[in-house]
mmCIF file with all atom_site columns, C-alpha atoms in Angstrom:
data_model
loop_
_atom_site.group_PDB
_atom_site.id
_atom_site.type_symbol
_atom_site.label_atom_id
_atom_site.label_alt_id
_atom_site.label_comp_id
_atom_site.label_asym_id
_atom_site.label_entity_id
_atom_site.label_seq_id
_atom_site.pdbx_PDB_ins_code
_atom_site.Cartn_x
_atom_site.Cartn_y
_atom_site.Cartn_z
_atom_site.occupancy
_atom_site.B_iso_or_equiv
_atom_site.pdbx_formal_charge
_atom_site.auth_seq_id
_atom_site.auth_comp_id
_atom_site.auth_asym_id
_atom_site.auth_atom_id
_atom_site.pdbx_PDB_model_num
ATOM 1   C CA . UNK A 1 1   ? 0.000  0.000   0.000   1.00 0.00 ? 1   UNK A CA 1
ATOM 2   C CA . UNK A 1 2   ? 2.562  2.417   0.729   1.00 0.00 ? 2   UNK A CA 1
ATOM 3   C CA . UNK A 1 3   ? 4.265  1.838   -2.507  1.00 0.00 ? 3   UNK A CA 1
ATOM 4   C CA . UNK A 1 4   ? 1.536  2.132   -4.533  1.00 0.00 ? 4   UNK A CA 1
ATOM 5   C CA . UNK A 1 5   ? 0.784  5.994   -2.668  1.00 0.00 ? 5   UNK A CA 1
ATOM 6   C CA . UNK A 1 6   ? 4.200  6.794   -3.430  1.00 0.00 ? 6   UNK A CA 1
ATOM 7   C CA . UNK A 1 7   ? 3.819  5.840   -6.861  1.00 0.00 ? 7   UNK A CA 1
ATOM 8   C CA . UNK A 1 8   ? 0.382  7.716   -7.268  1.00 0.00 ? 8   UNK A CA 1
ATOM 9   C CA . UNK A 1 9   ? 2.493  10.818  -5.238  1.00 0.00 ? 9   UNK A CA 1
ATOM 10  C CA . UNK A 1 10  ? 4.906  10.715  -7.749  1.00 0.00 ? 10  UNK A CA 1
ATOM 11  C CA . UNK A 1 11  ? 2.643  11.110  -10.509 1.00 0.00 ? 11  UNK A CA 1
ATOM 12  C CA . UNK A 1 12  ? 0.929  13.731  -9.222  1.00 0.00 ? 12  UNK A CA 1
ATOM 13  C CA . UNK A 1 13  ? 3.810  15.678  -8.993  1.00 0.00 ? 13  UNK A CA 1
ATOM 14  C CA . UNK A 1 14  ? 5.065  14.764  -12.342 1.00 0.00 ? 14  UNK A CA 1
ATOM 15  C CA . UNK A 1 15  ? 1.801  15.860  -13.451 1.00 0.00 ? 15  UNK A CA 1
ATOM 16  C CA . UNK A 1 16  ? 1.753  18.572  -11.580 1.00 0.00 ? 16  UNK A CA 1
ATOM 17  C CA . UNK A 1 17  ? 5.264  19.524  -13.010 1.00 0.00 ? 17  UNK A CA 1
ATOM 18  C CA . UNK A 1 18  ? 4.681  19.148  -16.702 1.00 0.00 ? 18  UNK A CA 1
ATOM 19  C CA . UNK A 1 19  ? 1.416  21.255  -16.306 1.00 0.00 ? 19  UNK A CA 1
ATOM 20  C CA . UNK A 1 20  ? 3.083  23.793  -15.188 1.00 0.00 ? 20  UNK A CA 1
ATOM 21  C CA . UNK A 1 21  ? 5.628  23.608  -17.833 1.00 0.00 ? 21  UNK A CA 1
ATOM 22  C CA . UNK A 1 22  ? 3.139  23.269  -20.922 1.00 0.00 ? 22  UNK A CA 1
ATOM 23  C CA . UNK A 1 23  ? 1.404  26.436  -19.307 1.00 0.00 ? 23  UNK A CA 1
ATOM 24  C CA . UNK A 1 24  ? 4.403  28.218  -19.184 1.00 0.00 ? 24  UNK A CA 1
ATOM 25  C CA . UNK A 1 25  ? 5.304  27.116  -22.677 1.00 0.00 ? 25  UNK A CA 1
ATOM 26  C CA . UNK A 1 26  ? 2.261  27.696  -24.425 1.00 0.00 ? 26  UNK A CA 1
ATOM 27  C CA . UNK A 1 27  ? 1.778  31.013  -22.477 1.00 0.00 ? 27  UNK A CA 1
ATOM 28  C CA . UNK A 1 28  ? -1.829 29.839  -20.876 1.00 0.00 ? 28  UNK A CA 1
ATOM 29  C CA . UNK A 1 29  ? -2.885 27.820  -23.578 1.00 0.00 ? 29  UNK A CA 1
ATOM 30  C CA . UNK A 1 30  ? -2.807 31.156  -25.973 1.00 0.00 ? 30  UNK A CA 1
ATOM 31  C CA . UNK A 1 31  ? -0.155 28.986  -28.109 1.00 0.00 ? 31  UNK A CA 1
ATOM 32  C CA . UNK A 1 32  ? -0.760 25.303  -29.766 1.00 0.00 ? 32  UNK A CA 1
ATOM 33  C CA . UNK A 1 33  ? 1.417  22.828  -28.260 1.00 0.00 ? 33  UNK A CA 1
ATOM 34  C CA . UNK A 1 34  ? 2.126  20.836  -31.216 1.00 0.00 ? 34  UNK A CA 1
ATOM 35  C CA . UNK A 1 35  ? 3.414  23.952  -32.938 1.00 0.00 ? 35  UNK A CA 1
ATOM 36  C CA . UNK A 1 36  ? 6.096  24.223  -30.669 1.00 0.00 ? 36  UNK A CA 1
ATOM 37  C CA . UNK A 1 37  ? 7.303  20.696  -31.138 1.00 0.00 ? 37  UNK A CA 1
ATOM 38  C CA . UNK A 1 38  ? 6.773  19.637  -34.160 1.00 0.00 ? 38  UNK A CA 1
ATOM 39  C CA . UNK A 1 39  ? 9.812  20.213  -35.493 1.00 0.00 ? 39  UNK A CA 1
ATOM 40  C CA . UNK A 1 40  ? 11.655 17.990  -32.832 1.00 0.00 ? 40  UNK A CA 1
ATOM 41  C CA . UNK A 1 41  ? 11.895 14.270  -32.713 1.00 0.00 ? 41  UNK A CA 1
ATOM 42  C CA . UNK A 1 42  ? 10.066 12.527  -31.135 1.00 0.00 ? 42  UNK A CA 1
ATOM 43  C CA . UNK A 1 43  ? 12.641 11.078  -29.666 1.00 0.00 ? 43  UNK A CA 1
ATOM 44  C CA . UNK A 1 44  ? 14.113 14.347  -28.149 1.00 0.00 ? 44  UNK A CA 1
ATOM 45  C CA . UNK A 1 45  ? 10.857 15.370  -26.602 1.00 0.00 ? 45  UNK A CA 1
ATOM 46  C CA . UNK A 1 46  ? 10.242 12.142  -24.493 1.00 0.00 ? 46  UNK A CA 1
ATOM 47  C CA . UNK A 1 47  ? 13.858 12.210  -23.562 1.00 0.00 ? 47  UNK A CA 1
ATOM 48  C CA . UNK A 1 48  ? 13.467 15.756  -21.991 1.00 0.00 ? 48  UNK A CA 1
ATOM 49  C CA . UNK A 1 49  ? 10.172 15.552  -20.419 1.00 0.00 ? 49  UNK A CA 1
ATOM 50  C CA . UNK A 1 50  ? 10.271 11.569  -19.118 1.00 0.00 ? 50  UNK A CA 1
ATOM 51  C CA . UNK A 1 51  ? 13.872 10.292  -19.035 1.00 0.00 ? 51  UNK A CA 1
ATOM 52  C CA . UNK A 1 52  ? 16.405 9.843   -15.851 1.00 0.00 ? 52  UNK A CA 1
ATOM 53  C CA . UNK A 1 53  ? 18.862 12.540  -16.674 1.00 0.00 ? 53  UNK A CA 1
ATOM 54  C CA . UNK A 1 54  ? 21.574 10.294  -15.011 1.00 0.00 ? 54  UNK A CA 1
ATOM 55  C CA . UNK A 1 55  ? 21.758 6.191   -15.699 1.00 0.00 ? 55  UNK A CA 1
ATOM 56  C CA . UNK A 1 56  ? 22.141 4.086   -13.204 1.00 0.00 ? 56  UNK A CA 1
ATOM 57  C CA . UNK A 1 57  ? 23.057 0.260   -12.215 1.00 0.00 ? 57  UNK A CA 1
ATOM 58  C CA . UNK A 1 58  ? 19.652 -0.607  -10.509 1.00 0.00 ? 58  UNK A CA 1
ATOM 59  C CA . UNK A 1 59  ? 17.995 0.793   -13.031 1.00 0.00 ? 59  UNK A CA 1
ATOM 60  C CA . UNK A 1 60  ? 19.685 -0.888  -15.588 1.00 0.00 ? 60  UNK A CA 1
ATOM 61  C CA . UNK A 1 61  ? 19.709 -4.239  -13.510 1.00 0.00 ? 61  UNK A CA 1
ATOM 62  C CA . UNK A 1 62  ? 15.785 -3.549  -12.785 1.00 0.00 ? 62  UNK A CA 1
ATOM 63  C CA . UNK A 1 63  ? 14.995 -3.572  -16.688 1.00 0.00 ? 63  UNK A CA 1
ATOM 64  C CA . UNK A 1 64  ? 16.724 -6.779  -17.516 1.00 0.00 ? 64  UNK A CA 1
ATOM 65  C CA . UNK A 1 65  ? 14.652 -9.568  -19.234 1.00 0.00 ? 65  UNK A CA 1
ATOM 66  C CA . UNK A 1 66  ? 16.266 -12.648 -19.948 1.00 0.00 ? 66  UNK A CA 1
ATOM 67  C CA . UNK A 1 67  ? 15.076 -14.931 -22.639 1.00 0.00 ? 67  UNK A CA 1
ATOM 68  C CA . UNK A 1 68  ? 16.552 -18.243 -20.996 1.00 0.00 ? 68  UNK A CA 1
ATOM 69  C CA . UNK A 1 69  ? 13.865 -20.635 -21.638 1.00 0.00 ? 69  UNK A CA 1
ATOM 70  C CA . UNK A 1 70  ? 14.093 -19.260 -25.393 1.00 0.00 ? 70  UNK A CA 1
ATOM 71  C CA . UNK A 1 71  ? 17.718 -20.073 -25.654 1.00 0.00 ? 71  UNK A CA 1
ATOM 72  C CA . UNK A 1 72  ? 17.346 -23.337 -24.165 1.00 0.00 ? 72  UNK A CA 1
ATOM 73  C CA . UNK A 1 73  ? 14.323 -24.546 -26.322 1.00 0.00 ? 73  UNK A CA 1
ATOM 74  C CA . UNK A 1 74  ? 16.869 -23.826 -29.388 1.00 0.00 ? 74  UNK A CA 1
ATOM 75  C CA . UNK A 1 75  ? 19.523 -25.749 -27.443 1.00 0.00 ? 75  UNK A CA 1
ATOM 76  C CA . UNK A 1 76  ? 17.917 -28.549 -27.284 1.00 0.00 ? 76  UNK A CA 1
ATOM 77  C CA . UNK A 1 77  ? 16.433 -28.632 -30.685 1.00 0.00 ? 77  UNK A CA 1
ATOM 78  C CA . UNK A 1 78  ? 20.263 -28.827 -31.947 1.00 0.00 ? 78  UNK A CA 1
ATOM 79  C CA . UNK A 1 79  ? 21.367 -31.172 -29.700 1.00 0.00 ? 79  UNK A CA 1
ATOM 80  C CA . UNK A 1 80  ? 19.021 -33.455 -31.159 1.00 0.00 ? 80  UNK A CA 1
ATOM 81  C CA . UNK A 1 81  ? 19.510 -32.891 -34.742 1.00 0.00 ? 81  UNK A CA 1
ATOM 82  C CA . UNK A 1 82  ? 23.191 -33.272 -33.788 1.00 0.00 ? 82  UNK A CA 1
ATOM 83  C CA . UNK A 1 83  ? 23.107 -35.925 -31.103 1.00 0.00 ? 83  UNK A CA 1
ATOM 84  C CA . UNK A 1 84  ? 19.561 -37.893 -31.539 1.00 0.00 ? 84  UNK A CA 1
ATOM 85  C CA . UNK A 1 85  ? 19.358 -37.276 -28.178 1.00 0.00 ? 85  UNK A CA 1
ATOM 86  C CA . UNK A 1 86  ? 18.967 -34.949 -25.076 1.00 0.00 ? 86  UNK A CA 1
ATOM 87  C CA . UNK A 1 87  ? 21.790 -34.765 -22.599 1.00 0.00 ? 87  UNK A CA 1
ATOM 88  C CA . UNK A 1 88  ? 19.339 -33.832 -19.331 1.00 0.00 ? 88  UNK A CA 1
ATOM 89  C CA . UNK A 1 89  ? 22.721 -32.830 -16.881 1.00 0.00 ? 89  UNK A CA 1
ATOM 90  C CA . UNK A 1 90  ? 24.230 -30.441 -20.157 1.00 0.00 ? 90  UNK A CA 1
ATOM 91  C CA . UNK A 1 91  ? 21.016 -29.196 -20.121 1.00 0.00 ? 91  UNK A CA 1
ATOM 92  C CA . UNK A 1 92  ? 21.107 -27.867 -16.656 1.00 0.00 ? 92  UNK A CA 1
ATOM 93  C CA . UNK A 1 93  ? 24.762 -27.010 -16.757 1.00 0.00 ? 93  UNK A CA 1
ATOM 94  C CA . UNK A 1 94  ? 23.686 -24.428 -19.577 1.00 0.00 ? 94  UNK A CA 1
ATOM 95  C CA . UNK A 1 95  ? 20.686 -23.147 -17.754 1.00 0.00 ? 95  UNK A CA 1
ATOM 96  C CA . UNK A 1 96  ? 22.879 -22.899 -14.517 1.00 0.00 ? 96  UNK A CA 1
ATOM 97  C CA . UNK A 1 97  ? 25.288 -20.941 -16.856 1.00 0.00 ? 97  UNK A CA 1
ATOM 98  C CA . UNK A 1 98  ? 22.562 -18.363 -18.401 1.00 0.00 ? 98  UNK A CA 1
ATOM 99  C CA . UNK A 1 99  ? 21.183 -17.093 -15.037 1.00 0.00 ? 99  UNK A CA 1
ATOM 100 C CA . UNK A 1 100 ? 24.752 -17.102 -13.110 1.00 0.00 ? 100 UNK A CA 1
ATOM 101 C CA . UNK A 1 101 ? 25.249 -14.701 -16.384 1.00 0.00 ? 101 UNK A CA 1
ATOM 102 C CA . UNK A 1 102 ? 22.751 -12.509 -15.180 1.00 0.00 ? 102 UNK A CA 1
ATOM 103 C CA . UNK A 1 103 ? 22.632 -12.477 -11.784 1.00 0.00 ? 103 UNK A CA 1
ATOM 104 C CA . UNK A 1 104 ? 26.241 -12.157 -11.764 1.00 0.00 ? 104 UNK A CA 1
ATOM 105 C CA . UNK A 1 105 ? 28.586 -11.348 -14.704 1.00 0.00 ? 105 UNK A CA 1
ATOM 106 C CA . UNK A 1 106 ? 26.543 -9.150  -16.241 1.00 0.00 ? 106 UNK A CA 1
ATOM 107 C CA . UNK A 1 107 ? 26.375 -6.772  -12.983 1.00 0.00 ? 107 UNK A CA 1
ATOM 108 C CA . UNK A 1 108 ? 29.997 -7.331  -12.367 1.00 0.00 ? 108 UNK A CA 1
ATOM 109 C CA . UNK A 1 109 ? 31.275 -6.347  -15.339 1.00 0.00 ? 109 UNK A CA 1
ATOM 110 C CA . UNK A 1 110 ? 28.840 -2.814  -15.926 1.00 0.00 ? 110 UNK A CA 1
ATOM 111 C CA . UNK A 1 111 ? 30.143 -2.220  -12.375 1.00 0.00 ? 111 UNK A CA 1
ATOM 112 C CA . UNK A 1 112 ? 33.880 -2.868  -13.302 1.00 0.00 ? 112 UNK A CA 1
ATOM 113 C CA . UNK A 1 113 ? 33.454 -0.834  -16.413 1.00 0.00 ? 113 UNK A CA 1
ATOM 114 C CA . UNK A 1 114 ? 31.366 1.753   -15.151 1.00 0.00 ? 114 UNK A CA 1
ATOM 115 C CA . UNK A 1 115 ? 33.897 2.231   -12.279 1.00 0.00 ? 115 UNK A CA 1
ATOM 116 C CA . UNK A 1 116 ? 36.766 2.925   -15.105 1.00 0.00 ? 116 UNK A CA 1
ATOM 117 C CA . UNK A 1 117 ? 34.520 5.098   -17.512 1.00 0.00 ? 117 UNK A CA 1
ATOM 118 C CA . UNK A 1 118 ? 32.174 7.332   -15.863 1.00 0.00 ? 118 UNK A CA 1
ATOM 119 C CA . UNK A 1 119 ? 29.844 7.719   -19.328 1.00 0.00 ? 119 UNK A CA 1
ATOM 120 C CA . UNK A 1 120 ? 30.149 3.934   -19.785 1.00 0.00 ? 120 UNK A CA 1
ATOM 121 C CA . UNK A 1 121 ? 26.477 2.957   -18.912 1.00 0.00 ? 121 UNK A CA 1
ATOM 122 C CA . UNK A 1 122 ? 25.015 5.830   -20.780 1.00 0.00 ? 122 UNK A CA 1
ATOM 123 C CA . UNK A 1 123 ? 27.011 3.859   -23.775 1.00 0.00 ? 123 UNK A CA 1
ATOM 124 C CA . UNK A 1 124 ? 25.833 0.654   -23.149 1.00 0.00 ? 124 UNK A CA 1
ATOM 125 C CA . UNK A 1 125 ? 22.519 2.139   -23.121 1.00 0.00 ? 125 UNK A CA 1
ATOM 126 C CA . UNK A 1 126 ? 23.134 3.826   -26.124 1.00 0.00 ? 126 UNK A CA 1
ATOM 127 C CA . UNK A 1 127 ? 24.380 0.309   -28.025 1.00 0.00 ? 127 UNK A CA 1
ATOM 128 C CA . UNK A 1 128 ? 21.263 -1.560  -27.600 1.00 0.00 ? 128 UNK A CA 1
ATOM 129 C CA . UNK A 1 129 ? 18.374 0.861   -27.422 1.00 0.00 ? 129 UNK A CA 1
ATOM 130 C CA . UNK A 1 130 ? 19.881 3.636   -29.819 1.00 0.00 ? 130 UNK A CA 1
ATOM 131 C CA . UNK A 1 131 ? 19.122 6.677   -26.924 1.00 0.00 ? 131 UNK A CA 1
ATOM 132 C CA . UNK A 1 132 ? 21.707 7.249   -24.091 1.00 0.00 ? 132 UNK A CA 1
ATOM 133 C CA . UNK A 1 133 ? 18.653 7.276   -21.272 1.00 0.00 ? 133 UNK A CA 1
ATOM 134 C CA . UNK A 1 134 ? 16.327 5.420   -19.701 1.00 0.00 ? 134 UNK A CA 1
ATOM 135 C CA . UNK A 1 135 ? 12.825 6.273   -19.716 1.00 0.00 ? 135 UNK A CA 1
ATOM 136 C CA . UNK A 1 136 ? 11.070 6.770   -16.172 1.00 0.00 ? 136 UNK A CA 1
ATOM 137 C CA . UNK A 1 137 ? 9.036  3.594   -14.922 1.00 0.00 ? 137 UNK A CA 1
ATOM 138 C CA . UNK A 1 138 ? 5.645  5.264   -14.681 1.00 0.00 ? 138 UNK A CA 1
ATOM 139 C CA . UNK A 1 139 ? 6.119  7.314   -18.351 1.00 0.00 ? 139 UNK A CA 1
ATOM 140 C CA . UNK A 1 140 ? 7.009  3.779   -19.612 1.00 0.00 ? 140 UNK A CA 1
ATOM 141 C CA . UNK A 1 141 ? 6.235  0.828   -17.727 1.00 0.00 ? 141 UNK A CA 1
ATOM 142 C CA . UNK A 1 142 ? 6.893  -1.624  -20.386 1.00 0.00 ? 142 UNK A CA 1
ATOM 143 C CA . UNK A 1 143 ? 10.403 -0.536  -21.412 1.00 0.00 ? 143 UNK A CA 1
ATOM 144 C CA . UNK A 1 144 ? 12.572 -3.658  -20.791 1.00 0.00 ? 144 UNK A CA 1
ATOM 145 C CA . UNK A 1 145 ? 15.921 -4.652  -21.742 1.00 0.00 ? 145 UNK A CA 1
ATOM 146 C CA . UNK A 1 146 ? 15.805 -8.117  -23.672 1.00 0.00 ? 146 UNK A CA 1
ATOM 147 C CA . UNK A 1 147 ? 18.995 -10.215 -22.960 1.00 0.00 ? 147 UNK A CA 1
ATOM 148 C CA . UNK A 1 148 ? 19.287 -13.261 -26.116 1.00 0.00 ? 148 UNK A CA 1
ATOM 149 C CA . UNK A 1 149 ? 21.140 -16.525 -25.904 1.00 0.00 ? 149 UNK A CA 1
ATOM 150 C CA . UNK A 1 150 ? 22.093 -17.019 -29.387 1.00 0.00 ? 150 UNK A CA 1
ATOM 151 C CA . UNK A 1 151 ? 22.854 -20.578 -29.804 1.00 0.00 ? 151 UNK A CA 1
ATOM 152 C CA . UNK A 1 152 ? 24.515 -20.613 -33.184 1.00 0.00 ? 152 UNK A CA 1
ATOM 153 C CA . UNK A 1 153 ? 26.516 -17.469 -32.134 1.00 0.00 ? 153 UNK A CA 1
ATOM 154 C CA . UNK A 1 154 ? 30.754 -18.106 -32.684 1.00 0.00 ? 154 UNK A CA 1
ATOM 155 C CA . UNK A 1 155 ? 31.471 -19.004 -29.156 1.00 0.00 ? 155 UNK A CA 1
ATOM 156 C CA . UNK A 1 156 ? 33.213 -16.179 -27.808 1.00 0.00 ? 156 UNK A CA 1
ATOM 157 C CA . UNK A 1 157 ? 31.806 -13.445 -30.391 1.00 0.00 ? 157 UNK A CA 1
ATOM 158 C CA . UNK A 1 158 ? 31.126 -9.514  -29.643 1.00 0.00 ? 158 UNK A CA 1
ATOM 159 C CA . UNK A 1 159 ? 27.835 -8.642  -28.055 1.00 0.00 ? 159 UNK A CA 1
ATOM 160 C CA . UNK A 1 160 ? 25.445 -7.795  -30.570 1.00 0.00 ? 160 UNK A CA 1
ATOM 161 C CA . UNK A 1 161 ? 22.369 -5.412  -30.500 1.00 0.00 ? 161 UNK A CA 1
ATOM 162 C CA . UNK A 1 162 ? 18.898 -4.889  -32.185 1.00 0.00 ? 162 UNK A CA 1
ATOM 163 C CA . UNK A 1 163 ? 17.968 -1.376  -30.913 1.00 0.00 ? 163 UNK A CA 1
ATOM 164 C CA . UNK A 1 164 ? 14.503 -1.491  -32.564 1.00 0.00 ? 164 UNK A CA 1
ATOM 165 C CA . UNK A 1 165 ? 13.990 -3.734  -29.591 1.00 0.00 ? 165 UNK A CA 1
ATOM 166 C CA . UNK A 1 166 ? 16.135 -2.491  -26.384 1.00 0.00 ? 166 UNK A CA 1
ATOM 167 C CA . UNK A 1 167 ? 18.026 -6.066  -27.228 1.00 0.00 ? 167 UNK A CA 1
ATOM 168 C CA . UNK A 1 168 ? 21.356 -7.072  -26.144 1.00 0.00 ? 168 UNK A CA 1
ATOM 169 C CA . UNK A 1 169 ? 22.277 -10.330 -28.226 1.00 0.00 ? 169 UNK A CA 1
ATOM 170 C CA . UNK A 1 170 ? 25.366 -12.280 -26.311 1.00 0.00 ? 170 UNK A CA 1
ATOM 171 C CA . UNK A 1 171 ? 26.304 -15.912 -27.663 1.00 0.00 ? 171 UNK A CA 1
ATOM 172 C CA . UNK A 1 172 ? 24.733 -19.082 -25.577 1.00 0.00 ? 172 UNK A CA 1
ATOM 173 C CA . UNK A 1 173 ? 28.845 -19.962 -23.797 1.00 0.00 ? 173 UNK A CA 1
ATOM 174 C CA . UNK A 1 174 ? 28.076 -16.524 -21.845 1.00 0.00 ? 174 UNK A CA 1
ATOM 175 C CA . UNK A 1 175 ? 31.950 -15.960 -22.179 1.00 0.00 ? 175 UNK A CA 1
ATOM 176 C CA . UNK A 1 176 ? 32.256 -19.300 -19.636 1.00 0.00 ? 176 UNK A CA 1
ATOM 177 C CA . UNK A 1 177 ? 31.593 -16.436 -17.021 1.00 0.00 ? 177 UNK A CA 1
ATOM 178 C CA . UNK A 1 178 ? 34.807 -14.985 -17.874 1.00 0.00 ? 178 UNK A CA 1
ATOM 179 C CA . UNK A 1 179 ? 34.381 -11.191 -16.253 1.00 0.00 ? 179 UNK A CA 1
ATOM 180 C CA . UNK A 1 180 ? 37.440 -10.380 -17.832 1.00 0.00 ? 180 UNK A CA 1
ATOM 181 C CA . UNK A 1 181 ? 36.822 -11.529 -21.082 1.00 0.00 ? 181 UNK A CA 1
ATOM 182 C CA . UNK A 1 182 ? 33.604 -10.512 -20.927 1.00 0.00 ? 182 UNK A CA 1
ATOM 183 C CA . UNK A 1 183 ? 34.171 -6.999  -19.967 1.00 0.00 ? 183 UNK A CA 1
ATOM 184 C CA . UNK A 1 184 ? 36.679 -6.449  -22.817 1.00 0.00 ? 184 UNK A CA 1
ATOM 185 C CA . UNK A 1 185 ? 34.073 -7.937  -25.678 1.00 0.00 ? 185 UNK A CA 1
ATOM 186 C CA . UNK A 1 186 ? 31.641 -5.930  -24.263 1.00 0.00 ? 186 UNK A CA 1
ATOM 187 C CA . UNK A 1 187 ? 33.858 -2.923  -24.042 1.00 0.00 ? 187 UNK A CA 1
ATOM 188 C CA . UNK A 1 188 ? 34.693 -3.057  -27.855 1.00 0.00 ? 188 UNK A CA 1
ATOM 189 C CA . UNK A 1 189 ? 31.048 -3.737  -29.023 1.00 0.00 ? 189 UNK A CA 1
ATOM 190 C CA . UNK A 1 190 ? 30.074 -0.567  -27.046 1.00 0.00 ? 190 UNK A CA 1
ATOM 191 C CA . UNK A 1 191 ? 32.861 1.406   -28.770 1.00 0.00 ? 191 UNK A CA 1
ATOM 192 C CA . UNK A 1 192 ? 32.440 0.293   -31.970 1.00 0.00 ? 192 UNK A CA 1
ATOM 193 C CA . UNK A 1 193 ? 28.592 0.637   -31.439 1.00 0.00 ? 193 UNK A CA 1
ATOM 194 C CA . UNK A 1 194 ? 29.142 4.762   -30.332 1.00 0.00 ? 194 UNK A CA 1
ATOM 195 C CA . UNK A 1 195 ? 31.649 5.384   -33.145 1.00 0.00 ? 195 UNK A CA 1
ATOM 196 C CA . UNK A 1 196 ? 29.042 4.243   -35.944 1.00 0.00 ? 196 UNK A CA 1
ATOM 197 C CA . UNK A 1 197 ? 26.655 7.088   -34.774 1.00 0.00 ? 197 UNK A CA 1
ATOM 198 C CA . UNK A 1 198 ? 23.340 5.411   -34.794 1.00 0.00 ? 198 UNK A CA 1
ATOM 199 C CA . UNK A 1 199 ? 20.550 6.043   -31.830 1.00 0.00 ? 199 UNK A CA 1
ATOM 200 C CA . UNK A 1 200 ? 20.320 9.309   -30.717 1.00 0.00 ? 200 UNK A CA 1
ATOM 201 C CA . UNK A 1 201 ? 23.109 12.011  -29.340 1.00 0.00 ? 201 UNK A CA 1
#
C-alpha cells in the first residue's frame, strides 16, 4: 500500500510539473502545443520531459529480461539434430550458466566498467536501445531490456544489438563467465557501437 501511494504521489507531482511547464510554454494555452514541437523528434521530446537525466546500475539491472527458456528450447532442438538425443545434466549445466550470467557477470562487469569510464552505462545504453537514457518507470512501464542466448553465435563473439527492440544479443557460452573476457568484448562492441553514430546524441 505504501508503494503504490508513493507511486500515485509521484505522478501527481510529475503531473503537476509538466502542467506547469506546458502552461508556461504555451503562455496559458494562448499557443498550440504541437506547434512548438513539431519540429523535434520525437525522440528528443520524451527524452526531456520523461527520461532519468543520469543512468544508473539498478535501473539498468531492474529492466533486464532474460530470454533463458528461449535459448534453451533452441539448445535442445540442436542437440538433437546433432546428437539424436537430449543430454538432461548439459542441459542444466547451460541453464545454470545463463542465469549465473545474469545475476552475476553481467552486474559485475557494468560495475567494473562503469567504475573505469564514468559515461560507460550511458554507452551501453546507447548500443542496444539507440538513446543514451532510460525512460522513467511510470512514463514507460513496459520498457525492458531483452537479454538473447544465441545458440549458433561463434562461441566467444562480440555482443550484438537490435535497438529497434532495447536487445542485447550475447552468444549461448556466456563468455564461460569470464568477467574479464567478458568486460573487454563488451567494451569493444560498445565502442564500436558509439563510433558508428546510430541512436540518438
Amino acid at each position: 500500500c505504501k508503494s503504490a501511494l508513493f507511486s500515485l504521489l509521484l505522478l501527481e507531482r510529475r503531473n503537476i510539473a509538466v502542467d506547469g511547464m506546458m502552461e508556461g510554454l504555451t503562455l496559458d494555452k494562448s499557443i498550440i502545443p504541437r506547434h512548438i514541437f513539431r519540429y523535434y523528434p520525437h525522440e528528443a521530446v520524451d527524452k526531456i520531459l520523461f527520461s532519468n537525466p543520469e543512468v544508473k546500475m539498478e535501473d539498468i539491472l531492474h529492466r533486464i529480461h532474460p530470454e533463458y527458456e528461449e535459448a534453451i528450447v533452441v539448445y535442445k532442438q540442436t542437440m538433437m539434430v546433432t546428437m539424436g538425443h537430449l543430454d538432461h545434466e548439459d542441459i542444466q549445466i547451460r541453464r545454470d550458466n545463463l542465469k549465473m550470467f545474469i545475476e552475476d557477470t553481467l552486474p559485475s562487469t557494468l560495475k567494473i566498467l562503469s567504475d573505469k569510464n564514468d559515461t560507460f552505462l550511458a554507452d551501453f545504453v546507447y548500443y542496444f536501445s539507440g538513446t543514451p537514457y532510460i525512460p522513467y518507470l511510470e512514463a514507460n512501464p513496459t520498457w525492458r531490456i531483452l537479454i538473447d542466448f544465441i545458440v549458433d553465435e561463434i562461441p566467444g563473439s562480440l555482443p550484438s544489438a537490435k535497438t529497434c527492440a532495447n536487445n542485447l544479443r550475447v552468444p549461448f557460452d556466456v563468455y564461460n563467465n569470464d568477467k574479464e573476457d567478458f568486460a573487454g568484448k563488451l567494451e569493444c562492441a560498445v565502442a564500436s557501437g558509439k563510433k558508428s553514430g546510430f541512436g540518438m546524441e
